[in-house]
PDB file of C-alpha atoms in Angstrom:
ATOM      1  CA  UNK A 516      47.553  92.316 116.048  1.00 82.00           C
ATOM      2  CA  UNK A 517      46.811  90.513 112.668  1.00 87.00           C
ATOM      3  CA  UNK A 518      43.363  90.223 110.812  1.00 90.00           C
ATOM      4  CA  UNK A 519      42.676  87.260 109.061  1.00 91.00           C
ATOM      5  CA  UNK A 520      39.468  87.066 107.099  1.00 90.00           C
ATOM      6  CA  UNK A 521      37.746  83.489 106.634  1.00 88.00           C
ATOM      7  CA  UNK A 522      35.713  82.660 103.895  1.00 85.00           C
ATOM      8  CA  UNK A 523      32.877  79.912 103.151  1.00 80.00           C
ATOM      9  CA  UNK A 524      29.776  78.862 104.908  1.00 84.00           C
ATOM     10  CA  UNK A 525      31.461  75.675 106.884  1.00 87.00           C
ATOM     11  CA  UNK A 526      32.181  75.387 110.683  1.00 89.00           C
ATOM     12  CA  UNK A 527      35.879  75.923 111.402  1.00 89.00           C
ATOM     13  CA  UNK A 528      38.351  75.988 114.256  1.00 92.00           C
ATOM     14  CA  UNK A 529      41.072  78.277 114.693  1.00 93.00           C
ATOM     15  CA  UNK A 530      44.364  77.564 116.866  1.00 94.00           C
ATOM     16  CA  UNK A 531      47.245  79.647 117.121  1.00 94.00           C
ATOM     17  CA  UNK A 532      50.819  78.158 118.023  1.00 94.00           C
ATOM     18  CA  UNK A 533      52.664  79.174 120.917  1.00 93.00           C
ATOM     19  CA  UNK A 534      52.692  82.667 122.514  1.00 92.00           C
ATOM     20  CA  UNK A 535      49.677  83.469 120.014  1.00 93.00           C
ATOM     21  CA  UNK A 536      45.915  83.902 120.752  1.00 94.00           C
ATOM     22  CA  UNK A 537      43.181  83.955 118.108  1.00 95.00           C
ATOM     23  CA  UNK A 538      39.588  85.414 118.595  1.00 95.00           C
ATOM     24  CA  UNK A 539      37.095  83.798 117.870  1.00 93.00           C
ATOM     25  CA  UNK A 540      38.596  80.636 117.819  1.00 93.00           C
ATOM     26  CA  UNK A 541      35.695  78.823 115.764  1.00 92.00           C
ATOM     27  CA  UNK A 542      32.963  79.900 113.826  1.00 90.00           C
ATOM     28  CA  UNK A 543      30.732  79.108 110.709  1.00 88.00           C
ATOM     29  CA  UNK A 544      30.759  80.711 107.691  1.00 83.00           C
ATOM     30  CA  UNK A 545      32.930  84.328 106.739  1.00 85.00           C
ATOM     31  CA  UNK A 546      33.969  85.955 109.978  1.00 90.00           C
ATOM     32  CA  UNK A 547      37.332  88.227 110.595  1.00 92.00           C
ATOM     33  CA  UNK A 548      39.261  86.677 113.274  1.00 93.00           C
ATOM     34  CA  UNK A 549      41.759  88.547 115.230  1.00 94.00           C
ATOM     35  CA  UNK A 550      45.210  87.184 115.860  1.00 94.00           C
ATOM     36  CA  UNK A 551      47.036  88.751 118.654  1.00 93.00           C
ATOM     37  CA  UNK A 552      50.833  88.330 119.386  1.00 92.00           C
ATOM     38  CA  UNK A 553      53.409  89.586 121.935  1.00 89.00           C
ATOM     39  CA  UNK A 554      55.596  92.455 121.376  1.00 82.00           C
ATOM     40  CA  UNK A 555      59.010  91.593 119.728  1.00 79.00           C
ATOM     41  CA  UNK A 556      61.734  92.876 121.788  1.00 69.00           C
ATOM     42  CA  UNK A 557      64.299  91.179 119.307  1.00 72.00           C
ATOM     43  CA  UNK A 558      66.454  93.542 117.595  1.00 65.00           C
ATOM     44  CA  UNK A 559      68.327  90.865 115.590  1.00 74.00           C
ATOM     45  CA  UNK A 560      65.376  88.519 114.406  1.00 83.00           C
ATOM     46  CA  UNK A 561      61.894  88.131 113.158  1.00 88.00           C
ATOM     47  CA  UNK A 562      59.393  86.031 115.227  1.00 91.00           C
ATOM     48  CA  UNK A 563      57.200  83.750 113.380  1.00 93.00           C
ATOM     49  CA  UNK A 564      53.448  82.004 114.657  1.00 94.00           C
ATOM     50  CA  UNK A 565      50.890  80.224 112.855  1.00 94.00           C
ATOM     51  CA  UNK A 566      47.225  79.882 113.067  1.00 94.00           C
ATOM     52  CA  UNK A 567      45.554  76.446 111.778  1.00 94.00           C
ATOM     53  CA  UNK A 568      42.406  76.601 110.551  1.00 91.00           C
ATOM     54  CA  UNK A 569      40.271  73.127 109.955  1.00 91.00           C
ATOM     55  CA  UNK A 570      37.092  72.708 108.329  1.00 87.00           C
ATOM     56  CA  UNK A 571      34.338  70.030 108.386  1.00 75.00           C
ATOM     57  CA  UNK A 572      32.215  69.626 105.095  1.00 71.00           C
ATOM     58  CA  UNK A 573      30.172  66.256 105.362  1.00 65.00           C
ATOM     59  CA  UNK A 574      32.831  63.589 106.035  1.00 65.00           C
ATOM     60  CA  UNK A 575      35.701  65.500 104.506  1.00 75.00           C
ATOM     61  CA  UNK A 576      38.082  67.594 106.806  1.00 80.00           C
ATOM     62  CA  UNK A 577      40.517  70.373 105.538  1.00 85.00           C
ATOM     63  CA  UNK A 578      43.255  71.819 106.916  1.00 88.00           C
ATOM     64  CA  UNK A 579      44.745  75.632 106.256  1.00 88.00           C
ATOM     65  CA  UNK A 580      47.794  77.017 108.058  1.00 91.00           C
ATOM     66  CA  UNK A 581      48.363  80.617 108.168  1.00 91.00           C
ATOM     67  CA  UNK A 582      52.043  82.016 108.600  1.00 91.00           C
ATOM     68  CA  UNK A 583      52.174  85.282 110.625  1.00 89.00           C
ATOM     69  CA  UNK A 584      56.051  87.096 110.679  1.00 89.00           C
ATOM     70  CA  UNK A 585      56.627  89.720 112.864  1.00 87.00           C
ATOM     71  CA  UNK A 586      59.313  92.463 112.161  1.00 83.00           C
ATOM     72  CA  UNK A 587      62.391  92.869 113.974  1.00 74.00           C
ATOM     73  CA  UNK A 588      62.343  95.602 117.092  1.00 66.00           C
ATOM     74  CA  UNK A 589      63.090  98.577 115.810  1.00 65.00           C
ATOM     75  CA  UNK A 590      65.831 100.516 117.469  1.00 59.00           C
ATOM     76  CA  UNK A 591      64.930 104.056 118.178  1.00 61.00           C
ATOM     77  CA  UNK A 592      67.800 107.009 118.362  1.00 63.00           C
ATOM     78  CA  UNK A 593      67.804 108.866 121.121  1.00 66.00           C
ATOM     79  CA  UNK A 594      69.439 112.631 121.073  1.00 68.00           C
ATOM     80  CA  UNK A 595      69.994 112.616 124.189  1.00 84.00           C
ATOM     81  CA  UNK A 596      70.953 110.257 127.596  1.00 89.00           C
ATOM     82  CA  UNK A 597      67.929 112.058 129.176  1.00 90.00           C
ATOM     83  CA  UNK A 598      65.664 110.381 126.509  1.00 85.00           C
ATOM     84  CA  UNK A 599      67.267 107.246 127.169  1.00 85.00           C
ATOM     85  CA  UNK A 600      66.201 107.153 130.575  1.00 87.00           C
ATOM     86  CA  UNK A 601      62.287 108.342 129.652  1.00 85.00           C
ATOM     87  CA  UNK A 602      62.235 105.385 126.866  1.00 80.00           C
ATOM     88  CA  UNK A 603      64.420 102.745 128.476  1.00 76.00           C
ATOM     89  CA  UNK A 604      65.816  99.731 126.451  1.00 72.00           C
ATOM     90  CA  UNK A 605      66.046 100.023 122.567  1.00 68.00           C
ATOM     91  CA  UNK A 606      67.050 103.201 121.750  1.00 71.00           C
ATOM     92  CA  UNK A 607      70.603 104.215 121.179  1.00 72.00           C
ATOM     93  CA  UNK A 608      72.602 107.521 122.022  1.00 71.00           C
ATOM     94  CA  UNK A 609      73.607 109.378 119.480  1.00 71.00           C
ATOM     95  CA  UNK A 610      75.572 112.385 120.511  1.00 79.00           C
ATOM     96  CA  UNK A 611      79.051 113.130 122.138  1.00 89.00           C
ATOM     97  CA  UNK A 612      79.880 111.824 125.546  1.00 94.00           C
ATOM     98  CA  UNK A 613      82.311 112.993 128.157  1.00 96.00           C
ATOM     99  CA  UNK A 614      84.132 110.464 130.229  1.00 97.00           C
ATOM    100  CA  UNK A 615      83.197 111.690 133.851  1.00 97.00           C
ATOM    101  CA  UNK A 616      84.990 108.897 135.758  1.00 96.00           C
ATOM    102  CA  UNK A 617      86.057 105.355 135.450  1.00 93.00           C
ATOM    103  CA  UNK A 618      86.570 102.019 137.735  1.00 88.00           C
ATOM    104  CA  UNK A 619      87.860  99.353 136.073  1.00 82.00           C
ATOM    105  CA  UNK A 620      85.711  98.019 133.064  1.00 82.00           C
ATOM    106  CA  UNK A 621      83.052 100.786 133.523  1.00 90.00           C
ATOM    107  CA  UNK A 622      83.147 104.393 133.217  1.00 94.00           C
ATOM    108  CA  UNK A 623      80.424 107.120 133.732  1.00 96.00           C
ATOM    109  CA  UNK A 624      79.570 109.428 130.687  1.00 96.00           C
ATOM    110  CA  UNK A 625      77.346 112.341 130.467  1.00 95.00           C
ATOM    111  CA  UNK A 626      76.199 114.572 127.739  1.00 92.00           C
ATOM    112  CA  UNK A 627      74.911 117.333 129.978  1.00 92.00           C
ATOM    113  CA  UNK A 628      71.481 116.043 130.428  1.00 92.00           C
ATOM    114  CA  UNK A 629      72.170 112.903 132.268  1.00 94.00           C
ATOM    115  CA  UNK A 630      74.509 110.165 133.226  1.00 95.00           C
ATOM    116  CA  UNK A 631      75.209 106.619 132.303  1.00 94.00           C
ATOM    117  CA  UNK A 632      77.396 103.707 132.512  1.00 94.00           C
ATOM    118  CA  UNK A 633      79.315 102.429 129.952  1.00 93.00           C
ATOM    119  CA  UNK A 634      80.805  98.780 130.390  1.00 89.00           C
ATOM    120  CA  UNK A 635      83.182  97.253 128.344  1.00 85.00           C
ATOM    121  CA  UNK A 636      85.787  95.071 129.838  1.00 84.00           C
ATOM    122  CA  UNK A 637      89.482  96.243 129.078  1.00 83.00           C
ATOM    123  CA  UNK A 638      88.642  99.714 127.751  1.00 86.00           C
ATOM    124  CA  UNK A 639      91.091 102.218 128.169  1.00 89.00           C
ATOM    125  CA  UNK A 640      89.293 105.605 128.778  1.00 94.00           C
ATOM    126  CA  UNK A 641      90.280 108.267 130.979  1.00 95.00           C
ATOM    127  CA  UNK A 642      88.253 111.154 132.426  1.00 96.00           C
ATOM    128  CA  UNK A 643      87.743 114.089 130.213  1.00 97.00           C
ATOM    129  CA  UNK A 644      88.218 112.124 127.031  1.00 97.00           C
ATOM    130  CA  UNK A 645      85.029 112.468 124.416  1.00 96.00           C
ATOM    131  CA  UNK A 646      83.344 109.728 122.955  1.00 95.00           C
ATOM    132  CA  UNK A 647      80.501 109.046 120.400  1.00 91.00           C
ATOM    133  CA  UNK A 648      78.643 105.532 119.937  1.00 85.00           C
ATOM    134  CA  UNK A 649      77.076 104.601 116.233  1.00 76.00           C
ATOM    135  CA  UNK A 650      74.830 102.365 117.585  1.00 73.00           C
ATOM    136  CA  UNK A 651      75.226 102.107 121.613  1.00 78.00           C
ATOM    137  CA  UNK A 652      73.274  98.772 122.941  1.00 77.00           C
ATOM    138  CA  UNK A 653      71.563  99.835 125.910  1.00 84.00           C
ATOM    139  CA  UNK A 654      70.551  97.236 128.393  1.00 84.00           C
ATOM    140  CA  UNK A 655      68.926  97.120 131.716  1.00 86.00           C
ATOM    141  CA  UNK A 656      71.455  95.276 134.518  1.00 84.00           C
ATOM    142  CA  UNK A 657      70.560  94.965 138.261  1.00 82.00           C
ATOM    143  CA  UNK A 658      67.732  97.517 137.702  1.00 85.00           C
ATOM    144  CA  UNK A 659      70.119 100.353 136.075  1.00 90.00           C
ATOM    145  CA  UNK A 660      70.014 100.955 132.613  1.00 90.00           C
ATOM    146  CA  UNK A 661      73.760 100.833 130.992  1.00 90.00           C
ATOM    147  CA  UNK A 662      75.577 101.153 127.509  1.00 88.00           C
ATOM    148  CA  UNK A 663      76.869  97.413 127.355  1.00 83.00           C
ATOM    149  CA  UNK A 664      79.889  96.411 125.117  1.00 78.00           C
ATOM    150  CA  UNK A 665      79.536  99.037 122.148  1.00 82.00           C
ATOM    151  CA  UNK A 666      82.222  99.974 120.228  1.00 85.00           C
ATOM    152  CA  UNK A 667      82.887 103.647 120.200  1.00 89.00           C
ATOM    153  CA  UNK A 668      84.648 106.431 118.305  1.00 91.00           C
ATOM    154  CA  UNK A 669      87.363 108.015 120.467  1.00 94.00           C
ATOM    155  CA  UNK A 670      87.205 111.746 119.508  1.00 95.00           C
ATOM    156  CA  UNK A 671      90.187 114.054 119.278  1.00 95.00           C
ATOM    157  CA  UNK A 672      89.439 116.500 122.102  1.00 94.00           C
ATOM    158  CA  UNK A 673      89.534 116.322 125.393  1.00 95.00           C
ATOM    159  CA  UNK A 674      87.540 118.440 128.297  1.00 96.00           C
ATOM    160  CA  UNK A 675      87.499 119.012 132.152  1.00 96.00           C
ATOM    161  CA  UNK A 676      84.542 117.229 133.399  1.00 95.00           C
ATOM    162  CA  UNK A 677      82.025 119.411 135.223  1.00 95.00           C
ATOM    163  CA  UNK A 678      80.378 117.340 137.844  1.00 96.00           C
ATOM    164  CA  UNK A 679      78.166 119.966 139.210  1.00 94.00           C
ATOM    165  CA  UNK A 680      76.904 120.342 142.802  1.00 96.00           C
ATOM    166  CA  UNK A 681      76.954 116.816 144.391  1.00 96.00           C
ATOM    167  CA  UNK A 682      74.334 115.242 146.470  1.00 95.00           C
ATOM    168  CA  UNK A 683      75.318 115.064 149.985  1.00 96.00           C
ATOM    169  CA  UNK A 684      75.290 111.354 152.101  1.00 95.00           C
ATOM    170  CA  UNK A 685      76.706 112.190 154.986  1.00 94.00           C
ATOM    171  CA  UNK A 686      75.406 109.636 157.439  1.00 95.00           C
ATOM    172  CA  UNK A 687      73.753 106.302 157.930  1.00 96.00           C
ATOM    173  CA  UNK A 688      70.145 107.633 157.594  1.00 96.00           C
ATOM    174  CA  UNK A 689      71.149 109.439 154.196  1.00 95.00           C
ATOM    175  CA  UNK A 690      72.533 106.403 152.440  1.00 96.00           C
ATOM    176  CA  UNK A 691      69.606 104.625 153.535  1.00 95.00           C
ATOM    177  CA  UNK A 692      67.218 107.144 152.034  1.00 92.00           C
ATOM    178  CA  UNK A 693      68.990 107.383 149.136  1.00 91.00           C
ATOM    179  CA  UNK A 694      66.712 105.808 146.297  1.00 89.00           C
ATOM    180  CA  UNK A 695      68.863 105.512 143.670  1.00 87.00           C
ATOM    181  CA  UNK A 696      67.042 108.219 141.225  1.00 87.00           C
ATOM    182  CA  UNK A 697      68.239 109.779 139.086  1.00 89.00           C
ATOM    183  CA  UNK A 698      70.628 106.699 138.267  1.00 93.00           C
ATOM    184  CA  UNK A 699      74.417 107.460 138.303  1.00 95.00           C
ATOM    185  CA  UNK A 700      73.981 111.109 140.477  1.00 95.00           C
ATOM    186  CA  UNK A 701      77.140 113.026 141.588  1.00 97.00           C
ATOM    187  CA  UNK A 702      77.767 112.599 145.285  1.00 97.00           C
ATOM    188  CA  UNK A 703      79.508 113.595 148.036  1.00 97.00           C
ATOM    189  CA  UNK A 704      80.541 110.905 150.882  1.00 97.00           C
ATOM    190  CA  UNK A 705      82.362 110.988 154.139  1.00 96.00           C
ATOM    191  CA  UNK A 706      83.083 107.992 156.438  1.00 95.00           C
ATOM    192  CA  UNK A 707      85.863 105.576 157.585  1.00 96.00           C
ATOM    193  CA  UNK A 708      87.779 103.444 155.107  1.00 96.00           C
ATOM    194  CA  UNK A 709      87.795  99.788 156.010  1.00 95.00           C
ATOM    195  CA  UNK A 710      90.402  97.291 155.830  1.00 95.00           C
ATOM    196  CA  UNK A 711      89.400  95.944 152.330  1.00 95.00           C
ATOM    197  CA  UNK A 712      90.392  99.380 151.110  1.00 95.00           C
ATOM    198  CA  UNK A 713      86.757  99.277 149.309  1.00 95.00           C
ATOM    199  CA  UNK A 714      84.210  99.951 151.874  1.00 97.00           C
ATOM    200  CA  UNK A 715      83.913 103.446 153.287  1.00 97.00           C
ATOM    201  CA  UNK A 716      81.151 103.614 156.176  1.00 96.00           C
ATOM    202  CA  UNK A 717      79.607 106.301 158.245  1.00 94.00           C
ATOM    203  CA  UNK A 718      78.888 103.404 161.160  1.00 93.00           C
ATOM    204  CA  UNK A 719      76.848 100.921 159.898  1.00 95.00           C
ATOM    205  CA  UNK A 720      76.443 102.035 156.466  1.00 97.00           C
ATOM    206  CA  UNK A 721      78.096 103.578 153.454  1.00 96.00           C
ATOM    207  CA  UNK A 722      79.427 103.252 150.063  1.00 97.00           C
ATOM    208  CA  UNK A 723      81.639 100.749 147.878  1.00 96.00           C
ATOM    209  CA  UNK A 724      84.634 101.893 145.661  1.00 95.00           C
ATOM    210  CA  UNK A 725      87.071 100.273 143.246  1.00 93.00           C
ATOM    211  CA  UNK A 726      90.012  99.287 145.706  1.00 93.00           C
ATOM    212  CA  UNK A 727      91.941 102.179 146.571  1.00 93.00           C
ATOM    213  CA  UNK A 728      94.924 101.897 148.916  1.00 93.00           C
ATOM    214  CA  UNK A 729      96.788 104.180 151.406  1.00 94.00           C
ATOM    215  CA  UNK A 730      93.124 105.096 153.327  1.00 95.00           C
ATOM    216  CA  UNK A 731      92.468 102.169 155.517  1.00 95.00           C
ATOM    217  CA  UNK A 732      91.228 103.215 159.366  1.00 94.00           C
ATOM    218  CA  UNK A 733      91.454 106.880 157.801  1.00 94.00           C
ATOM    219  CA  UNK A 734      88.506 109.008 157.624  1.00 95.00           C
ATOM    220  CA  UNK A 735      88.069 110.074 153.857  1.00 96.00           C
ATOM    221  CA  UNK A 736      86.069 112.499 151.742  1.00 96.00           C
ATOM    222  CA  UNK A 737      85.036 110.974 148.591  1.00 97.00           C
ATOM    223  CA  UNK A 738      83.279 112.692 145.625  1.00 97.00           C
ATOM    224  CA  UNK A 739      81.764 109.991 142.855  1.00 97.00           C
ATOM    225  CA  UNK A 740      78.877 108.625 140.891  1.00 97.00           C
ATOM    226  CA  UNK A 741      76.140 106.361 142.723  1.00 95.00           C
ATOM    227  CA  UNK A 742      75.524 103.079 140.870  1.00 91.00           C
ATOM    228  CA  UNK A 743      72.188 101.966 142.466  1.00 84.00           C
ATOM    229  CA  UNK A 744      71.110 102.143 146.215  1.00 89.00           C
ATOM    230  CA  UNK A 745      72.104 100.353 149.540  1.00 92.00           C
ATOM    231  CA  UNK A 746      70.189  97.525 150.919  1.00 91.00           C
ATOM    232  CA  UNK A 747      69.790  95.279 153.816  1.00 92.00           C
ATOM    233  CA  UNK A 748      72.128  92.914 152.720  1.00 91.00           C
ATOM    234  CA  UNK A 749      74.987  95.286 151.671  1.00 90.00           C
ATOM    235  CA  UNK A 750      74.215  98.404 153.039  1.00 95.00           C
ATOM    236  CA  UNK A 751      76.496 100.081 151.015  1.00 96.00           C
ATOM    237  CA  UNK A 752      76.109 102.310 147.455  1.00 95.00           C
ATOM    238  CA  UNK A 753      78.322 101.215 145.145  1.00 94.00           C
ATOM    239  CA  UNK A 754      80.073 104.296 143.945  1.00 95.00           C
ATOM    240  CA  UNK A 755      82.408 104.844 140.969  1.00 95.00           C
ATOM    241  CA  UNK A 756      85.104 107.321 142.241  1.00 95.00           C
ATOM    242  CA  UNK A 757      85.995 110.272 140.991  1.00 96.00           C
ATOM    243  CA  UNK A 758      88.378 111.723 143.773  1.00 96.00           C
ATOM    244  CA  UNK A 759      89.140 110.383 147.447  1.00 96.00           C
ATOM    245  CA  UNK A 760      91.363 112.280 150.316  1.00 96.00           C
ATOM    246  CA  UNK A 761      91.638 111.998 153.955  1.00 95.00           C
ATOM    247  CA  UNK A 762      90.265 114.658 156.296  1.00 92.00           C
ATOM    248  CA  UNK A 763      93.206 115.836 157.815  1.00 77.00           C
ATOM    249  CA  UNK A 764      93.222 115.861 161.755  1.00 68.00           C
ATOM    250  CA  UNK A 765      90.039 113.951 161.479  1.00 59.00           C
ATOM    251  CA  UNK A 766      89.741 110.791 163.964  1.00 56.00           C
ATOM    252  CA  UNK A 767      87.492 107.985 163.101  1.00 51.00           C
ATOM    253  CA  UNK A 768      84.789 106.291 165.423  1.00 51.00           C
ATOM    254  CA  UNK A 769      86.867 103.662 166.877  1.00 45.00           C
ATOM    255  CA  UNK A 770      83.719 101.147 166.681  1.00 43.00           C
ATOM    256  CA  UNK A 771      83.959 101.736 162.700  1.00 39.00           C
ATOM    257  CA  UNK A 772      86.219  98.948 160.308  1.00 36.00           C
TER     258      UNK A 772
END
C-alpha cells in the first residue's frame, strides 16, 4: 500500500492504473488516499503504477499524475531445503546438497532435511557427488517445487547417499493412497515391468521410471524417489530410480503387462 496526501479545497477524483486501486476515489479538500497494488513477485523487474487526480475549480480543470514504483521482489536465502518447502518459491538454497538419484535431465538432491529435484538438461551429475548453488532458482512445476536450470559448483568430494527407510508402496491401494507428501520421498515398490520398459504395476496402478532394459515381463523390486502422485488418467507415480532388480523365483501375474 502507498498513501498520497491531497491538499486544497476543491473537488477532485482519483483514478488508478490497471492492477491498482485507490480509496477514496473522490473527495473535496485535503484528504489522504490509499493506493493498493498486488505483490510484485518478479525478482528481475520493478513495477510501475499511476494515480491520476483531476480537479475542477470554476471553469478550469487540472490533472495531476502520481507515479508509484514498486521494488523488485526480494529473494530470500533458505538455509535448508525444509525451509524452502515451508516458504515456497522466492527462496534459494545456500548449503551443500548431495546427489541422491538421477534420471535423464533431473537429479534428486538432499541436504538431510528434505529432498528436491534439480532440473538442468544435459547435466552430468552422478549419485554421491556434492554440489552447491550460489543462487538456486526455485520454481513450482506440476504442483512440485524444484530447482530449475541454476548454475552449481561441483565440490571436490563424494559421499555415499543415505536414503533412509523407504515408504512401502506395494499394492494398487497404496499407490492410490500415496498423497505425494512430503515431496520426493524415498519409496520401495514391487510390481511387474511392462513392455515399454518404464511402467511397473501391481495390477492396474504402479510407478513410472526412466527406460530400463532387461526387465520386461519380470517382477521387480524398485527403490526411488516419488515425484508427485498417481491419478485416474495415468495411474502411476513418476519415480526417480535409485535401484531395480528382478525378484528371483517370482512369477508375475499373467494379467499384468
